[in-house]
Structures are given as structure tokens and as C-alpha cells.
PDB file of C-alpha atoms and ligand atoms in Angstrom:
ATOM      1  CA  MET X   1       6.610   6.994  24.834  1.00  0.00           C
ATOM      2  CA  CYS X   2      10.280   7.587  24.505  1.00  0.00           C
ATOM      3  CA  PRO X   3      11.788   9.320  21.308  1.00  0.00           C
ATOM      4  CA  VAL X   4      13.198   6.663  19.052  1.00  0.00           C
ATOM      5  CA  ILE X   5      16.381   7.377  17.371  1.00  0.00           C
ATOM      6  CA  LEU X   6      16.821   5.129  14.558  1.00  0.00           C
ATOM      7  CA  GLU X   7      19.966   4.735  12.334  1.00  0.00           C
ATOM      8  CA  SER X   8      18.424   5.570   9.106  1.00  0.00           C
ATOM      9  CA  ALA X   9      16.694   2.888   6.642  1.00  0.00           C
ATOM     10  CA  PRO X  10      19.115   1.590   4.326  1.00  0.00           C
ATOM     11  CA  LEU X  11      18.320   2.357   0.808  1.00  0.00           C
ATOM     12  CA  SER X  12      18.754  -1.941   0.021  1.00  0.00           C
ATOM     13  CA  ARG X  13      15.100  -1.478   1.537  1.00  0.00           C
ATOM     14  CA  LEU X  14      13.409   1.271  -0.459  1.00  0.00           C
ATOM     15  CA  CYS X  15      10.658   0.478  -2.831  1.00  0.00           C
ATOM     16  CA  ILE X  16       8.445   3.188  -5.028  1.00  0.00           C
ATOM     17  CA  HIS X  17       5.178   2.661  -6.154  1.00  0.00           C
ATOM     18  CA  THR X  18       4.842   3.208  -9.756  1.00  0.00           C
ATOM     19  CA  ILE X  19       1.851   5.499  -9.047  1.00  0.00           C
ATOM     20  CA  THR X  20       3.920   7.827  -7.206  1.00  0.00           C
ATOM     21  CA  THR X  21       6.181   8.865 -10.586  1.00  0.00           C
ATOM     22  CA  LYS X  22       3.152   8.702 -12.431  1.00  0.00           C
ATOM     23  CA  PRO X  23       4.144  10.606 -15.515  1.00  0.00           C
ATOM     24  CA  TRP X  24       6.438   7.529 -16.142  1.00  0.00           C
ATOM     25  CA  SER X  25       5.888   4.614 -18.259  1.00  0.00           C
ATOM     26  CA  ILE X  26       6.837   1.368 -15.805  1.00  0.00           C
ATOM     27  CA  GLU X  27       9.832   0.710 -18.425  1.00  0.00           C
ATOM     28  CA  GLU X  28      11.123   4.318 -17.495  1.00  0.00           C
ATOM     29  CA  ALA X  29      10.078   3.891 -14.119  1.00  0.00           C
ATOM     30  CA  ALA X  30      12.014   0.423 -13.685  1.00  0.00           C
ATOM     31  CA  THR X  31      15.215   1.876 -15.346  1.00  0.00           C
ATOM     32  CA  ARG X  32      14.950   5.661 -13.463  1.00  0.00           C
ATOM     33  CA  TYR X  33      14.563   3.874  -9.808  1.00  0.00           C
ATOM     34  CA  ALA X  34      17.265   1.215 -10.549  1.00  0.00           C
ATOM     35  CA  SER X  35      19.674   4.028 -11.452  1.00  0.00           C
ATOM     36  CA  ALA X  36      18.931   5.579  -8.236  1.00  0.00           C
ATOM     37  CA  GLY X  37      20.209   2.707  -6.073  1.00  0.00           C
ATOM     38  CA  VAL X  38      16.377   1.861  -5.629  1.00  0.00           C
ATOM     39  CA  GLN X  39      15.887  -1.797  -5.427  1.00  0.00           C
ATOM     40  CA  GLY X  40      11.975  -2.781  -4.886  1.00  0.00           C
ATOM     41  CA  ILE X  41       8.701  -1.832  -7.151  1.00  0.00           C
ATOM     42  CA  THR X  42       5.426  -2.069  -6.323  1.00  0.00           C
ATOM     43  CA  VAL X  43       3.130  -2.040  -9.269  1.00  0.00           C
ATOM     44  CA  TRP X  44      -0.346  -0.022  -9.713  1.00  0.00           C
ATOM     45  CA  ARG X  45      -1.903  -1.999 -11.977  1.00  0.00           C
ATOM     46  CA  ASP X  46      -2.749   0.881 -14.560  1.00  0.00           C
ATOM     47  CA  ALA X  47       1.074   0.521 -15.391  1.00  0.00           C
ATOM     48  CA  LEU X  48       0.544  -2.748 -16.861  1.00  0.00           C
ATOM     49  CA  ASN X  49      -2.077  -1.610 -19.542  1.00  0.00           C
ATOM     50  CA  GLY X  50      -1.409  -3.178 -22.993  1.00  0.00           C
ATOM     51  CA  ARG X  51       1.592  -5.400 -21.746  1.00  0.00           C
ATOM     52  CA  ASN X  52       2.543  -8.781 -21.712  1.00  0.00           C
ATOM     53  CA  ILE X  53       2.343  -8.754 -17.868  1.00  0.00           C
ATOM     54  CA  ALA X  54       4.948 -11.849 -17.569  1.00  0.00           C
ATOM     55  CA  LEU X  55       7.711 -10.369 -19.776  1.00  0.00           C
ATOM     56  CA  THR X  56       7.167  -7.019 -17.736  1.00  0.00           C
ATOM     57  CA  GLY X  57       7.747  -8.601 -14.787  1.00  0.00           C
ATOM     58  CA  ARG X  58      10.832 -10.544 -16.438  1.00  0.00           C
ATOM     59  CA  MET X  59      11.995  -6.877 -17.457  1.00  0.00           C
ATOM     60  CA  LEU X  60      11.855  -5.279 -13.928  1.00  0.00           C
ATOM     61  CA  ARG X  61      13.897  -8.390 -12.362  1.00  0.00           C
ATOM     62  CA  GLU X  62      16.592  -8.041 -14.978  1.00  0.00           C
ATOM     63  CA  THR X  63      16.694  -4.446 -13.929  1.00  0.00           C
ATOM     64  CA  GLY X  64      17.607  -5.435 -10.504  1.00  0.00           C
ATOM     65  CA  LEU X  65      14.242  -4.586  -9.124  1.00  0.00           C
ATOM     66  CA  SER X  66      12.283  -6.645  -6.835  1.00  0.00           C
ATOM     67  CA  VAL X  67       8.638  -6.736  -7.213  1.00  0.00           C
ATOM     68  CA  VAL X  68       7.156  -6.093  -3.886  1.00  0.00           C
ATOM     69  CA  SER X  69       3.535  -6.117  -4.652  1.00  0.00           C
ATOM     70  CA  LEU X  70       0.660  -5.201  -7.050  1.00  0.00           C
ATOM     71  CA  CYS X  71      -1.695  -2.541  -6.568  1.00  0.00           C
ATOM     72  CA  ARG X  72      -4.553  -3.179  -5.920  1.00  0.00           C
ATOM     73  CA  GLY X  73      -7.418  -5.318  -5.339  1.00  0.00           C
ATOM     74  CA  GLY X  74     -10.586  -4.953  -3.353  1.00  0.00           C
ATOM     75  CA  PHE X  75     -13.729  -2.695  -3.604  1.00  0.00           C
ATOM     76  CA  PHE X  76     -15.715  -5.753  -2.218  1.00  0.00           C
ATOM     77  CA  ALA X  77     -18.515  -3.435  -0.837  1.00  0.00           C
ATOM     78  CA  SER X  78     -21.764  -2.402  -2.858  1.00  0.00           C
ATOM     79  CA  PRO X  79     -25.272  -2.678  -1.942  1.00  0.00           C
ATOM     80  CA  GLU X  80     -25.494  -4.549  -5.619  1.00  0.00           C
ATOM     81  CA  LYS X  81     -25.243  -8.034  -5.840  1.00  0.00           C
ATOM     82  CA  GLU X  82     -24.083  -7.397  -9.614  1.00  0.00           C
ATOM     83  CA  LYS X  83     -21.533  -5.147  -8.825  1.00  0.00           C
ATOM     84  CA  ARG X  84     -20.273  -7.485  -5.717  1.00  0.00           C
ATOM     85  CA  ARG X  85     -19.675 -10.336  -8.363  1.00  0.00           C
ATOM     86  CA  LEU X  86     -17.839  -7.806 -10.564  1.00  0.00           C
ATOM     87  CA  ALA X  87     -15.529  -7.239  -8.094  1.00  0.00           C
ATOM     88  CA  ILE X  88     -14.726 -10.419  -7.250  1.00  0.00           C
ATOM     89  CA  ASP X  89     -14.054 -11.134 -10.914  1.00  0.00           C
ATOM     90  CA  ASP X  90     -11.545  -8.003 -11.115  1.00  0.00           C
ATOM     91  CA  ASN X  91     -10.021  -9.312  -8.055  1.00  0.00           C
ATOM     92  CA  ARG X  92      -9.326 -12.933  -9.690  1.00  0.00           C
ATOM     93  CA  LYS X  93      -8.068 -10.926 -12.508  1.00  0.00           C
ATOM     94  CA  ALA X  94      -5.397  -9.247  -9.989  1.00  0.00           C
ATOM     95  CA  ILE X  95      -4.326 -12.384  -8.703  1.00  0.00           C
ATOM     96  CA  GLU X  96      -3.644 -13.943 -12.175  1.00  0.00           C
ATOM     97  CA  GLU X  97      -1.831 -10.652 -12.958  1.00  0.00           C
ATOM     98  CA  ALA X  98       0.121 -10.909  -9.976  1.00  0.00           C
ATOM     99  CA  PHE X  99       0.749 -14.295 -10.598  1.00  0.00           C
ATOM    100  CA  LEU X 100       2.216 -13.643 -13.976  1.00  0.00           C
ATOM    101  CA  LEU X 101       4.053 -10.612 -12.727  1.00  0.00           C
ATOM    102  CA  GLY X 102       5.502 -12.483  -9.969  1.00  0.00           C
ATOM    103  CA  ALA X 103       4.564 -10.319  -7.255  1.00  0.00           C
ATOM    104  CA  PRO X 104       3.988 -12.181  -4.190  1.00  0.00           C
ATOM    105  CA  LEU X 105       1.326  -9.735  -2.500  1.00  0.00           C
ATOM    106  CA  ILE X 106      -1.680  -7.680  -3.673  1.00  0.00           C
ATOM    107  CA  VAL X 107      -2.995  -4.696  -1.345  1.00  0.00           C
ATOM    108  CA  LEU X 108      -6.523  -4.746  -0.794  1.00  0.00           C
ATOM    109  CA  VAL X 109      -8.449  -1.076  -0.652  1.00  0.00           C
ATOM    110  CA  CYS X 110     -11.372  -3.144   0.829  1.00  0.00           C
ATOM    111  CA  GLY X 111     -14.146  -0.243  -0.366  1.00  0.00           C
ATOM    112  CA  ALA X 112     -17.060   1.443   0.889  1.00  0.00           C
ATOM    113  CA  ASP X 113     -20.673   2.552  -0.067  1.00  0.00           C
ATOM    114  CA  PRO X 114     -22.301   5.724   1.009  1.00  0.00           C
ATOM    115  CA  GLY X 115     -25.726   3.635   0.073  1.00  0.00           C
ATOM    116  CA  GLN X 116     -25.072   1.291   3.180  1.00  0.00           C
ATOM    117  CA  SER X 117     -24.109   1.157   6.720  1.00  0.00           C
ATOM    118  CA  LEU X 118     -20.410   0.557   7.432  1.00  0.00           C
ATOM    119  CA  ASP X 119     -21.222  -2.639   9.114  1.00  0.00           C
ATOM    120  CA  GLU X 120     -22.886  -3.923   5.834  1.00  0.00           C
ATOM    121  CA  SER X 121     -19.807  -2.899   4.073  1.00  0.00           C
ATOM    122  CA  ARG X 122     -17.414  -4.722   6.578  1.00  0.00           C
ATOM    123  CA  LYS X 123     -19.486  -8.218   5.744  1.00  0.00           C
ATOM    124  CA  GLN X 124     -19.704  -7.945   2.369  1.00  0.00           C
ATOM    125  CA  ILE X 125     -15.589  -7.413   2.308  1.00  0.00           C
ATOM    126  CA  LYS X 126     -14.998 -10.598   4.562  1.00  0.00           C
ATOM    127  CA  ASP X 127     -17.073 -12.363   2.129  1.00  0.00           C
ATOM    128  CA  GLY X 128     -15.106 -11.118  -0.643  1.00  0.00           C
ATOM    129  CA  ILE X 129     -11.770 -11.857   0.844  1.00  0.00           C
ATOM    130  CA  ALA X 130     -12.791 -15.492   1.707  1.00  0.00           C
ATOM    131  CA  GLU X 131     -14.138 -16.023  -1.596  1.00  0.00           C
ATOM    132  CA  LEU X 132     -10.474 -15.363  -3.129  1.00  0.00           C
ATOM    133  CA  ILE X 133      -8.206 -17.308  -0.565  1.00  0.00           C
ATOM    134  CA  PRO X 134      -8.446 -20.200  -2.350  1.00  0.00           C
ATOM    135  CA  GLU X 135      -7.071 -18.876  -5.687  1.00  0.00           C
ATOM    136  CA  ALA X 136      -4.263 -16.695  -4.383  1.00  0.00           C
ATOM    137  CA  GLU X 137      -3.297 -19.874  -2.461  1.00  0.00           C
ATOM    138  CA  ALA X 138      -3.191 -21.590  -5.681  1.00  0.00           C
ATOM    139  CA  ALA X 139      -0.952 -18.624  -7.351  1.00  0.00           C
ATOM    140  CA  LYS X 140       1.221 -18.150  -3.967  1.00  0.00           C
ATOM    141  CA  VAL X 141      -0.238 -14.578  -3.951  1.00  0.00           C
ATOM    142  CA  LYS X 142      -0.729 -13.254  -0.141  1.00  0.00           C
ATOM    143  CA  LEU X 143      -3.366 -10.738   0.224  1.00  0.00           C
ATOM    144  CA  ALA X 144      -2.895  -7.517   2.550  1.00  0.00           C
ATOM    145  CA  ILE X 145      -5.676  -5.640   4.033  1.00  0.00           C
ATOM    146  CA  GLU X 146      -5.012  -2.114   4.136  1.00  0.00           C
ATOM    147  CA  PRO X 147      -7.155   0.149   6.879  1.00  0.00           C
ATOM    148  CA  LEU X 148      -7.593   3.560   5.246  1.00  0.00           C
ATOM    149  CA  HIS X 149      -7.955   6.770   7.065  1.00  0.00           C
ATOM    150  CA  PRO X 150     -11.524   7.442   7.971  1.00  0.00           C
ATOM    151  CA  MET X 151     -11.719   9.988   5.724  1.00  0.00           C
ATOM    152  CA  TYR X 152     -12.065   7.428   3.305  1.00  0.00           C
ATOM    153  CA  ALA X 153     -15.136   5.991   5.258  1.00  0.00           C
ATOM    154  CA  ASP X 154     -17.588   6.914   3.011  1.00  0.00           C
ATOM    155  CA  SER X 155     -16.482   5.276  -0.339  1.00  0.00           C
ATOM    156  CA  ARG X 156     -13.192   3.686  -0.305  1.00  0.00           C
ATOM    157  CA  SER X 157     -12.918   1.529   2.686  1.00  0.00           C
ATOM    158  CA  ALA X 158     -15.024   0.532   5.538  1.00  0.00           C
ATOM    159  CA  ILE X 159     -11.713  -0.711   7.515  1.00  0.00           C
ATOM    160  CA  ASN X 160     -10.277   2.390   9.126  1.00  0.00           C
ATOM    161  CA  THR X 161      -7.897   1.335  11.856  1.00  0.00           C
ATOM    162  CA  LEU X 162      -5.335  -1.569  12.495  1.00  0.00           C
ATOM    163  CA  THR X 163      -7.572  -2.905  15.065  1.00  0.00           C
ATOM    164  CA  GLN X 164     -10.106  -3.580  12.424  1.00  0.00           C
ATOM    165  CA  ALA X 165      -7.764  -4.831   9.963  1.00  0.00           C
ATOM    166  CA  ASN X 166      -6.162  -7.235  12.352  1.00  0.00           C
ATOM    167  CA  ASP X 167      -9.660  -8.231  13.626  1.00  0.00           C
ATOM    168  CA  LEU X 168     -10.604  -9.282  10.029  1.00  0.00           C
ATOM    169  CA  ALA X 169      -7.259 -10.892   9.218  1.00  0.00           C
ATOM    170  CA  GLU X 170      -7.842 -12.967  12.314  1.00  0.00           C
ATOM    171  CA  ALA X 171     -11.085 -13.786  11.640  1.00  0.00           C
ATOM    172  CA  LEU X 172     -10.279 -15.112   8.191  1.00  0.00           C
ATOM    173  CA  GLN X 173      -7.533 -17.713   9.466  1.00  0.00           C
ATOM    174  CA  SER X 174      -5.792 -17.956   6.709  1.00  0.00           C
ATOM    175  CA  PRO X 175      -1.846 -17.782   5.957  1.00  0.00           C
ATOM    176  CA  GLN X 176      -2.906 -15.723   2.499  1.00  0.00           C
ATOM    177  CA  VAL X 177      -4.246 -12.989   4.524  1.00  0.00           C
ATOM    178  CA  GLY X 178      -2.851 -10.565   6.175  1.00  0.00           C
ATOM    179  CA  VAL X 179      -2.111  -6.453   6.828  1.00  0.00           C
ATOM    180  CA  ALA X 180      -0.488  -3.591   5.166  1.00  0.00           C
ATOM    181  CA  VAL X 181       0.339  -0.841   7.201  1.00  0.00           C
ATOM    182  CA  ASP X 182       0.337   2.612   5.470  1.00  0.00           C
ATOM    183  CA  VAL X 183       1.566   5.488   7.819  1.00  0.00           C
ATOM    184  CA  TYR X 184      -0.644   7.993   6.259  1.00  0.00           C
ATOM    185  CA  HIS X 185      -3.740   6.217   7.087  1.00  0.00           C
ATOM    186  CA  LEU X 186      -2.780   5.182  10.526  1.00  0.00           C
ATOM    187  CA  TRP X 187      -0.353   7.583  12.281  1.00  0.00           C
ATOM    188  CA  TRP X 188      -3.203   9.688  14.613  1.00  0.00           C
ATOM    189  CA  ASP X 189      -4.447   6.023  15.995  1.00  0.00           C
ATOM    190  CA  PRO X 190      -3.483   6.305  20.015  1.00  0.00           C
ATOM    191  CA  ARG X 191      -3.521   2.474  19.740  1.00  0.00           C
ATOM    192  CA  LEU X 192      -1.002   1.973  16.734  1.00  0.00           C
ATOM    193  CA  GLU X 193       2.226   0.873  18.886  1.00  0.00           C
ATOM    194  CA  GLU X 194      -0.071  -2.245  20.277  1.00  0.00           C
ATOM    195  CA  GLU X 195      -1.490  -3.052  17.156  1.00  0.00           C
ATOM    196  CA  ILE X 196       1.733  -3.113  14.973  1.00  0.00           C
ATOM    197  CA  ASP X 197       3.066  -5.822  17.607  1.00  0.00           C
ATOM    198  CA  ARG X 198      -0.378  -7.768  17.608  1.00  0.00           C
ATOM    199  CA  CYS X 199      -0.108  -7.889  14.092  1.00  0.00           C
ATOM    200  CA  GLY X 200       3.683  -8.969  13.931  1.00  0.00           C
ATOM    201  CA  ARG X 201       3.010 -11.484  17.013  1.00  0.00           C
ATOM    202  CA  ASN X 202       0.226 -13.158  14.392  1.00  0.00           C
ATOM    203  CA  ASN X 203       2.284 -13.019  11.621  1.00  0.00           C
ATOM    204  CA  ASN X 204       0.076 -10.611   9.599  1.00  0.00           C
ATOM    205  CA  LEU X 205       2.348  -8.065   8.998  1.00  0.00           C
ATOM    206  CA  LEU X 206       2.847  -7.798   5.259  1.00  0.00           C
ATOM    207  CA  ALA X 207       3.899  -4.470   4.262  1.00  0.00           C
ATOM    208  CA  PHE X 208       4.811  -0.981   5.254  1.00  0.00           C
ATOM    209  CA  HIS X 209       3.857   2.210   3.212  1.00  0.00           C
ATOM    210  CA  VAL X 210       5.528   5.480   3.927  1.00  0.00           C
ATOM    211  CA  CYS X 211       4.876   9.217   2.940  1.00  0.00           C
ATOM    212  CA  ASP X 212       3.996  12.206   5.227  1.00  0.00           C
ATOM    213  CA  TRP X 213       1.142  14.101   5.958  1.00  0.00           C
ATOM    214  CA  LYS X 214       0.985  18.011   4.984  1.00  0.00           C
ATOM    215  CA  THR X 215      -0.950  20.828   6.975  1.00  0.00           C
ATOM    216  CA  PRO X 216      -2.764  21.813   5.135  1.00  0.00           C
ATOM    217  CA  THR X 217      -3.687  19.255   3.254  1.00  0.00           C
ATOM    218  CA  VAL X 218      -5.500  20.790   0.378  1.00  0.00           C
ATOM    219  CA  ASP X 219      -6.514  17.533  -1.476  1.00  0.00           C
ATOM    220  CA  LEU X 220      -7.974  14.294   0.299  1.00  0.00           C
ATOM    221  CA  LEU X 221      -6.585  12.046  -1.858  1.00  0.00           C
ATOM    222  CA  ASN X 222      -4.046  13.880  -3.952  1.00  0.00           C
ATOM    223  CA  ASP X 223      -1.916  15.956  -1.659  1.00  0.00           C
ATOM    224  CA  ARG X 224       0.261  13.537   0.164  1.00  0.00           C
ATOM    225  CA  GLY X 225       3.649  14.632   1.510  1.00  0.00           C
ATOM    226  CA  LEU X 226       7.152  13.694   1.098  1.00  0.00           C
ATOM    227  CA  MET X 227       8.912  12.084   4.197  1.00  0.00           C
ATOM    228  CA  GLY X 228       9.765  15.108   6.661  1.00  0.00           C
ATOM    229  CA  GLU X 229       7.251  17.532   5.024  1.00  0.00           C
ATOM    230  CA  GLY X 230       4.572  16.616   7.775  1.00  0.00           C
ATOM    231  CA  CYS X 231       3.823  15.845  11.379  1.00  0.00           C
ATOM    232  CA  ILE X 232       3.982  11.910  10.693  1.00  0.00           C
ATOM    233  CA  PRO X 233       6.652  10.810  13.597  1.00  0.00           C
ATOM    234  CA  LEU X 234       7.968   8.319  10.781  1.00  0.00           C
ATOM    235  CA  LYS X 235      10.857   6.739  12.613  1.00  0.00           C
ATOM    236  CA  THR X 236       8.999   5.997  15.369  1.00  0.00           C
ATOM    237  CA  ILE X 237       6.514   4.042  13.580  1.00  0.00           C
ATOM    238  CA  ARG X 238       9.506   2.127  11.630  1.00  0.00           C
ATOM    239  CA  SER X 239      10.829   1.461  14.883  1.00  0.00           C
ATOM    240  CA  TRP X 240       7.718  -0.370  16.147  1.00  0.00           C
ATOM    241  CA  VAL X 241       6.943  -2.266  12.825  1.00  0.00           C
ATOM    242  CA  GLU X 242      10.506  -3.314  12.973  1.00  0.00           C
ATOM    243  CA  LYS X 243       9.879  -4.785  16.673  1.00  0.00           C
ATOM    244  CA  ALA X 244       7.074  -6.420  15.362  1.00  0.00           C
ATOM    245  CA  GLY X 245       9.713  -8.318  13.482  1.00  0.00           C
ATOM    246  CA  PHE X 246       9.234  -6.822   9.953  1.00  0.00           C
ATOM    247  CA  GLY X 247      12.089  -6.374   7.730  1.00  0.00           C
ATOM    248  CA  GLY X 248      10.635  -6.404   4.293  1.00  0.00           C
ATOM    249  CA  PHE X 249      10.774  -3.209   1.957  1.00  0.00           C
ATOM    250  CA  ILE X 250       9.663   0.256   3.154  1.00  0.00           C
ATOM    251  CA  GLU X 251       7.371   1.492   0.193  1.00  0.00           C
ATOM    252  CA  VAL X 252       7.286   5.225  -1.010  1.00  0.00           C
ATOM    253  CA  GLU X 253       3.365   5.669  -1.845  1.00  0.00           C
ATOM    254  CA  ILE X 254       2.703   9.224  -2.685  1.00  0.00           C
ATOM    255  CA  PHE X 255      -0.334  10.649  -4.902  1.00  0.00           C
ATOM    256  CA  SER X 256       0.548  14.180  -5.335  1.00  0.00           C
ATOM    257  CA  LEU X 257      -0.755  17.037  -7.734  1.00  0.00           C
ATOM    258  CA  GLU X 258       2.240  18.817  -6.753  1.00  0.00           C
ATOM    259  CA  TYR X 259       4.640  16.349  -6.892  1.00  0.00           C
ATOM    260  CA  TRP X 260       3.526  14.818 -10.444  1.00  0.00           C
ATOM    261  CA  LYS X 261       4.101  18.211 -12.155  1.00  0.00           C
ATOM    262  CA  MET X 262       7.698  18.378 -11.013  1.00  0.00           C
ATOM    263  CA  ASP X 263      10.770  16.855 -12.943  1.00  0.00           C
ATOM    264  CA  GLN X 264      10.493  13.103 -11.721  1.00  0.00           C
ATOM    265  CA  TRP X 265      13.910  12.885 -12.048  1.00  0.00           C
ATOM    266  CA  GLU X 266      14.235  15.740  -9.479  1.00  0.00           C
ATOM    267  CA  PHE X 267      11.458  13.990  -7.793  1.00  0.00           C
ATOM    268  CA  LEU X 268      12.922  10.920  -7.680  1.00  0.00           C
ATOM    269  CA  LYS X 269      16.345  12.224  -5.953  1.00  0.00           C
ATOM    270  CA  ARG X 270      14.041  13.862  -3.427  1.00  0.00           C
ATOM    271  CA  ILE X 271      12.498  10.824  -2.640  1.00  0.00           C
ATOM    272  CA  VAL X 272      15.909   8.852  -1.844  1.00  0.00           C
ATOM    273  CA  SER X 273      17.415  11.754   0.058  1.00  0.00           C
ATOM    274  CA  THR X 274      14.210  12.411   2.443  1.00  0.00           C
ATOM    275  CA  TYR X 275      13.679   8.606   2.766  1.00  0.00           C
ATOM    276  CA  GLU X 276      17.587   8.130   4.189  1.00  0.00           C
ATOM    277  CA  LYS X 277      16.969  11.028   6.295  1.00  0.00           C
ATOM    278  CA  PHE X 278      13.462  10.956   7.832  1.00  0.00           C
ATOM    279  CA  VAL X 279      12.535   7.181   7.619  1.00  0.00           C
TER     280      VAL X 279
HETATM  281 ZN1  LIG H 301      -0.862   2.196   1.274  1.00  0.00          ZN
END
């Protein structure tokens, strides 16, 4: 593999997930992102609590932001039929929220349950997504299967590699369904370059999420790093994603107990500078 030297990613393609700056309300996040030159926002559903969703979507656009996606749907897997039913209902609600917000995409964290096999969870995930396709189509909202790092295979996602996500998206045979590539979950995979290429060839590459992997990682969920702080070859992976035809927003998604404690405006400035330097 040749080292890839790319020009920095342009600021116009930077999108930030609201959870990255969790201490801020969505209103404050929108104003601050826009004043830092950020043009995209991915909205986590908890940021919409107690708000008129359509008006919030309008506020975001009037602030100059593109609504890139809604996070998140999924969690289809459970040994209990009633829980699977509730999950489908919640995903229907997410589709409606995305429609009202004006978000063209919902990211799916597909789910898993330690009380059943991964194979069983995968069947339920496939059935769950299949059931949602007609509503997603009617709302013109796409669904992105996000494979999660195998450390989450017990309870968060039975889809752990891009190969599995591509297999699933292709099996569902719907233009409504594709894949989200998140470097945090996938950077270690020796098949990553060819699977990103496959994803692009099938028009299934819907989203690209970045952050970094810290050593040591002290919390399995909430210790993601800022770009450049860890060992993920961000520019190389970005070059694969772009070679596969993806020209959409590059989304910074960082869950971090450390960074949530920081002054969020200082943190935002670091996001912008590390994005420009390392992505
Ligand atoms: Zn992600």
C-alpha cells in the first residue's frame, strides 16, 4: 500500500454530530458551528427533545447548515418478540422525525443481544430493515447500516465489518438502504479498501464518519479521540472513500468524557483545525 498524500479536506465538507458537543443545545450548536465555518450538522435524536422538529429543521437551514443525517435508528435484535416490535415502532418514529427535520438519511446501529446468537440477531436485523423500507421510501429517507467495531458485538451491533454491512445492504436490494463508513469501527480491517470500493460500486456508500483511536482507550464507548490524536490512517481511508465516488460531508462524531468537560468553543476550534490538518 502506498502512502496517500491528499490535500486537506475542505471546510465546506465538514459536518459535526450534535453528540460531539453534547453540553450544547441544538440551537447553540447550530449558531456556533456556523460561526466556525461548519456547513453540515448530523442531529442526534435526544437533541430534539421537547422541540417542534419541523421548525428546528428550518432553524438549522436558516443558520446556513445542511442537515446531513439523523442518528440513530436500529436496535432490531432481541430474543423477545415484543421488544423487536417496539424497536420497529421506534424506527418508524425516527423516519417521521427525519422527514420533519428534512434529514435525508438515518444511521442505523443495528443491535445485538447477548442472550442469543449473532446469526439470530443478524436475521432479525435484516427482517427489521426490510419492514421499514416502504416507509423510508415514502418519506424519501435513506437508511445507512453502520457496522460497529467487534467490541460492541455483544449488545450494540451484530454487524461488525464492512463486508457484513455490504452483504446485508446488497441482500436487501433497495435504493433506500446503504452503508455508513465510520473509521473508528473499521480502520483495523485488512479488507477495508476493497470493501469501500465495493460499497461505492454498488452506490451504497451513504456516509463517512471520522474521529481517532486513542492508545490506551480507557472507555469502550466514550473515549474517542480528535483527528490526528491516534492511529487511524485518516487521509488514506478518505482517499479510498473518495476513489469509491463519495463526495458528501465528512462527519466528525466524537463521544468523549474528556472533551465534553472542555470548554466547547475551544473544543470546536480544535475540531476544525485537526480536521483541516489530519483528514
Ligand atoms: Zn458513526
